[in-house]
Short mmCIF file of C-alpha atoms in Angstrom, two decimals:
data_model
loop_
_atom_site.label_atom_id
_atom_site.label_comp_id
_atom_site.label_asym_id
_atom_site.label_seq_id
_atom_site.Cartn_x
_atom_site.Cartn_y
_atom_site.Cartn_z
CA UNK G 1 -0.08 -0.03 0.40
CA UNK G 2 2.69 2.35 1.13
CA UNK G 3 4.72 1.92 -2.12
CA UNK G 4 1.60 1.68 -4.81
CA UNK G 5 0.73 5.20 -2.61
CA UNK G 6 3.95 7.28 -2.58
CA UNK G 7 4.86 5.67 -6.49
CA UNK G 8 1.08 7.56 -7.31
CA UNK G 9 1.32 10.61 -5.35
CA UNK G 10 4.68 11.32 -6.52
CA UNK G 11 3.45 10.81 -11.18
CA UNK G 12 0.50 12.92 -9.91
CA UNK G 13 2.36 15.78 -8.33
CA UNK G 14 5.40 15.79 -11.62
CA UNK G 15 2.44 16.29 -13.90
CA UNK G 16 1.45 12.41 -14.93
CA UNK G 17 -2.11 11.47 -16.64
CA UNK G 18 -4.72 10.33 -13.93
CA UNK G 19 -4.44 6.74 -16.24
CA UNK G 20 -0.32 6.57 -16.14
CA UNK G 21 -0.52 7.16 -12.54
CA UNK G 22 -3.61 4.45 -11.81
CA UNK G 23 -1.80 1.66 -13.57
CA UNK G 24 1.63 2.24 -12.95
CA UNK G 25 -0.50 2.07 -9.26
CA UNK G 26 -2.34 -1.58 -10.69
CA UNK G 27 0.46 -2.97 -12.33
CA UNK G 28 2.79 -2.36 -9.00
CA UNK G 29 0.48 -4.48 -6.61
CA UNK G 30 0.13 -7.09 -8.92
CA UNK G 31 4.09 -7.08 -9.19
CA UNK G 32 3.94 -7.71 -5.26
CA UNK G 33 1.40 -10.31 -5.35
CA UNK G 34 -1.84 -8.45 -4.92
CA UNK G 35 -4.42 -8.69 -8.13
CA UNK G 36 -7.33 -7.42 -6.92
CA UNK G 37 -6.54 -3.69 -6.51
CA UNK G 38 -8.44 -0.22 -7.65
CA UNK G 39 -7.22 3.34 -7.76
CA UNK G 40 -9.99 6.74 -7.78
CA UNK G 41 -8.12 9.64 -7.99
CA UNK G 42 -8.47 13.46 -9.06
CA UNK G 43 -5.77 16.74 -9.53
CA UNK G 44 -5.71 17.45 -5.33
CA UNK G 45 -6.15 13.19 -4.58
CA UNK G 46 -5.71 9.57 -4.62
CA UNK G 47 -8.05 6.85 -3.37
CA UNK G 48 -6.80 3.26 -2.88
CA UNK G 49 -7.88 0.23 -2.50
CA UNK G 50 -6.46 -3.78 -1.68
CA UNK G 51 -9.16 -6.51 -0.76
CA UNK G 52 -5.72 -8.95 0.06
CA UNK G 53 -4.73 -10.54 2.40
CA UNK G 54 -7.54 -7.74 3.75
CA UNK G 55 -9.24 -5.26 2.23
CA UNK G 56 -7.53 -2.15 3.18
CA UNK G 57 -8.20 1.49 2.22
CA UNK G 58 -7.11 4.71 2.17
CA UNK G 59 -6.71 8.06 1.38
CA UNK G 60 -4.16 10.68 0.56
CA UNK G 61 -4.43 14.49 -0.83
CA UNK G 62 -2.30 16.47 -3.52
CA UNK G 63 -1.41 19.76 -2.32
CA UNK G 64 0.55 20.64 -4.92
CA UNK G 65 1.60 20.11 -8.52
CA UNK G 66 3.95 21.05 -10.84
CA UNK G 67 5.56 19.63 -13.84
CA UNK G 68 8.94 17.17 -13.65
CA UNK G 69 9.35 14.78 -16.37
CA UNK G 70 12.22 13.49 -15.41
CA UNK G 71 10.40 12.45 -11.82
CA UNK G 72 7.68 10.52 -13.66
CA UNK G 73 10.76 8.13 -15.87
CA UNK G 74 11.94 7.49 -12.67
CA UNK G 75 8.87 5.83 -11.04
CA UNK G 76 8.17 4.70 -14.11
CA UNK G 77 11.98 3.22 -14.29
CA UNK G 78 11.33 1.14 -10.91
CA UNK G 79 8.23 0.08 -11.32
CA UNK G 80 9.25 -2.19 -14.07
CA UNK G 81 11.98 -3.04 -11.88
CA UNK G 82 9.54 -4.42 -9.95
CA UNK G 83 7.25 -6.50 -12.59
CA UNK G 84 11.05 -8.08 -13.37
CA UNK G 85 10.93 -8.87 -9.65
CA UNK G 86 14.26 -6.77 -9.40
CA UNK G 87 12.91 -4.76 -6.64
CA UNK G 88 12.17 -5.77 -3.27
CA UNK G 89 9.32 -4.12 -1.36
CA UNK G 90 11.97 -2.19 0.95
CA UNK G 91 13.76 -1.31 -2.10
CA UNK G 92 11.22 -0.40 -3.94
CA UNK G 93 10.07 1.77 -0.91
CA UNK G 94 13.35 3.82 -0.46
CA UNK G 95 13.78 4.19 -4.09
CA UNK G 96 10.85 5.66 -4.52
CA UNK G 97 11.98 8.04 -1.03
CA UNK G 98 14.51 9.01 -2.67
CA UNK G 99 13.32 10.18 -5.77
CA UNK G 100 10.99 12.31 -3.90
CA UNK G 101 12.94 13.78 -1.68
CA UNK G 102 15.33 14.61 -5.02
CA UNK G 103 16.35 18.41 -5.73
CA UNK G 104 15.58 20.56 -8.55
CA UNK G 105 17.06 18.88 -11.99
CA UNK G 106 18.23 22.48 -12.37
CA UNK G 107 19.16 25.80 -10.65
CA UNK G 108 16.65 28.24 -10.77
CA UNK G 109 18.85 31.00 -12.80
CA UNK G 110 18.95 27.95 -15.64
CA UNK G 111 15.12 27.61 -15.83
CA UNK G 112 15.11 31.88 -15.25
CA UNK G 113 17.51 32.22 -18.81
CA UNK G 114 15.88 29.35 -20.87
CA UNK G 115 13.07 31.27 -20.36
CA UNK G 116 13.75 34.08 -21.90
CA UNK G 117 15.64 32.33 -24.68
CA UNK G 118 12.38 30.27 -25.09
CA UNK G 119 10.74 34.03 -25.69
CA UNK G 120 12.93 35.35 -27.79
CA UNK G 121 12.48 32.25 -30.28
CA UNK G 122 8.99 32.06 -29.54
CA UNK G 123 9.51 35.34 -31.08
CA UNK G 124 10.69 34.65 -34.03
CA UNK G 125 8.45 31.55 -34.86
CA UNK G 126 5.89 34.15 -34.44
CA UNK G 127 7.27 36.27 -37.40
CA UNK G 128 8.67 38.90 -35.37
CA UNK G 129 11.76 40.98 -36.12
CA UNK G 130 15.18 39.79 -34.75
CA UNK G 131 14.95 43.89 -33.03
CA UNK G 132 12.03 42.13 -30.76
CA UNK G 133 13.96 39.57 -30.02
CA UNK G 134 16.13 41.12 -26.74
CA UNK G 135 12.49 42.65 -25.89
CA UNK G 136 10.51 39.37 -25.87
CA UNK G 137 13.87 37.70 -23.82
CA UNK G 138 13.86 39.91 -20.84
CA UNK G 139 9.91 40.32 -20.87
CA UNK G 140 9.71 36.87 -20.33
CA UNK G 141 12.86 36.14 -18.10
CA UNK G 142 11.06 38.78 -15.98
CA UNK G 143 7.77 37.09 -16.41
CA UNK G 144 9.00 34.28 -15.37
CA UNK G 145 10.81 35.08 -11.43
CA UNK G 146 7.89 36.97 -10.34
CA UNK G 147 5.68 34.32 -11.04
CA UNK G 148 8.28 32.34 -9.56
CA UNK G 149 9.11 34.12 -6.83
CA UNK G 150 5.84 34.82 -5.72
CA UNK G 151 4.24 31.47 -5.68
CA UNK G 152 6.68 30.26 -3.38
CA UNK G 153 5.16 33.34 -0.98
CA UNK G 154 1.74 32.35 -1.76
CA UNK G 155 0.83 29.17 -2.10
CA UNK G 156 -2.35 30.65 -4.68
CA UNK G 157 -1.14 30.02 -8.33
CA UNK G 158 -4.11 31.86 -9.83
CA UNK G 159 -1.89 35.97 -8.18
CA UNK G 160 1.80 34.09 -9.34
CA UNK G 161 0.90 33.74 -13.24
CA UNK G 162 -1.34 37.00 -12.75
CA UNK G 163 1.56 38.48 -11.32
CA UNK G 164 3.77 37.18 -13.50
CA UNK G 165 2.21 38.14 -16.96
CA UNK G 166 1.35 41.85 -15.25
CA UNK G 167 5.52 42.05 -14.74
CA UNK G 168 5.59 41.14 -18.96
CA UNK G 169 2.61 43.41 -19.79
CA UNK G 170 4.76 46.61 -17.44
CA UNK G 171 8.09 45.38 -19.66
CA UNK G 172 6.35 45.09 -22.92
CA UNK G 173 5.25 48.55 -22.56
CA UNK G 174 7.99 50.48 -20.93
CA UNK G 175 10.58 49.04 -23.51
CA UNK G 176 8.26 50.12 -26.68
CA UNK G 177 7.99 53.02 -25.42
CA UNK G 178 11.40 53.90 -24.86
CA UNK G 179 12.32 52.42 -28.43
CA UNK G 180 13.62 49.32 -27.03
CA UNK G 181 11.08 47.44 -28.97
CA UNK G 182 8.90 48.37 -31.68
CA UNK G 183 5.53 45.53 -32.12
CA UNK G 184 4.05 45.45 -28.15
CA UNK G 185 2.21 42.36 -29.49
CA UNK G 186 4.38 39.38 -30.89
CA UNK G 187 6.20 40.78 -27.99
CA UNK G 188 3.78 40.39 -25.21
CA UNK G 189 2.29 36.89 -27.01
CA UNK G 190 5.72 35.87 -26.88
CA UNK G 191 7.04 36.56 -23.76
CA UNK G 192 4.09 34.53 -21.83
CA UNK G 193 3.86 31.62 -23.71
CA UNK G 194 6.95 30.00 -20.69
CA UNK G 195 3.81 30.65 -18.72
CA UNK G 196 0.57 28.84 -20.27
CA UNK G 197 -0.02 25.35 -19.00
CA UNK G 198 0.65 23.25 -22.23
CA UNK G 199 0.46 20.25 -20.16
CA UNK G 200 -2.26 20.25 -18.33
CA UNK G 201 -4.36 21.62 -21.23
CA UNK G 202 -2.49 18.19 -22.99
CA UNK G 203 -3.30 16.08 -19.82
CA UNK G 204 -7.33 17.40 -20.12
CA UNK G 205 -7.83 16.13 -23.35
CA UNK G 206 -5.96 13.28 -22.56
CA UNK G 207 -7.84 12.35 -19.08
CA UNK G 208 -11.42 13.19 -21.34
CA UNK G 209 -10.35 10.88 -23.50
CA UNK G 210 -9.30 7.85 -21.34
CA UNK G 211 -12.90 8.63 -19.76
CA UNK G 212 -11.52 10.20 -16.84
CA UNK G 213 -13.96 12.48 -17.13
CA UNK G 214 -13.96 14.46 -13.34
CA UNK G 215 -9.89 14.60 -13.72
CA UNK G 216 -10.57 15.68 -17.22
CA UNK G 217 -12.77 18.81 -16.37
CA UNK G 218 -10.67 19.82 -13.45
CA UNK G 219 -7.12 20.02 -15.02
CA UNK G 220 -9.23 21.73 -18.07
CA UNK G 221 -10.61 24.39 -15.17
CA UNK G 222 -7.28 24.70 -14.40
CA UNK G 223 -6.10 25.03 -17.11
CA UNK G 224 -8.58 27.80 -18.19
CA UNK G 225 -8.22 29.37 -14.44
CA UNK G 226 -4.44 29.93 -15.60
CA UNK G 227 -4.89 31.40 -18.93
CA UNK G 228 -7.43 33.92 -17.48
CA UNK G 229 -4.85 34.75 -14.97
CA UNK G 230 -2.24 35.74 -17.32
CA UNK G 231 -4.47 37.45 -19.88
CA UNK G 232 -6.10 39.53 -17.34
CA UNK G 233 -2.33 40.51 -15.96
CA UNK G 234 -1.85 42.24 -20.13
CA UNK G 235 -5.52 43.51 -20.48
CA UNK G 236 -4.70 45.65 -16.81
CA UNK G 237 -1.27 46.20 -18.15
CA UNK G 238 -2.76 47.62 -21.77
CA UNK G 239 -5.46 49.61 -20.34
CA UNK G 240 -2.84 52.34 -19.15
CA UNK G 241 -0.70 51.44 -22.72
#
């Protein structure tokens, strides 16, 4: 029970699809000799039940969600090792604990730098001019930085995304007015791309197609709120432009 719940918790917190999490937990239970297991989850919680040798049901709460494909891959690797009989229950649990407590793969300064470069590259992809590359990179990096650090202080994603978009709008307006950029629309569109919940939207659609209606609608609603926060932040700043 602990191994299955810990694996599911790590995957769900890291942005895995609902059906992938349920399948992994069921396979782990079957590998350890428990064929009758049932799992039900939403983006905020996991309900898991085992029927052998006695009926046990546990519920855990998921309070924080992010995107970490590396951790999802690590859990999948551990799950395959369990299925092949290469890990005992205690070894699997210790391996999953190591994954859970791992430090972030990349330092924050690198994430900010990559967000800035990605914003500039999106500008070129959107047929923007090279003169706006640096303004888009600066605005995108500043918006991502503001969103990340505010989310650490206030655990409400809406305000973090709204503030990040507000910072992007402020930087774009300031740079265009001072002659550092020329096309404010392309700069803003490119700069907000690191904030767009692309994986969340994809998972919402995949969960809906797989029949997980509650999870799909919940993730879709979360993606809509995030998108609304980004749009509201930009609109609020442009109202003064």
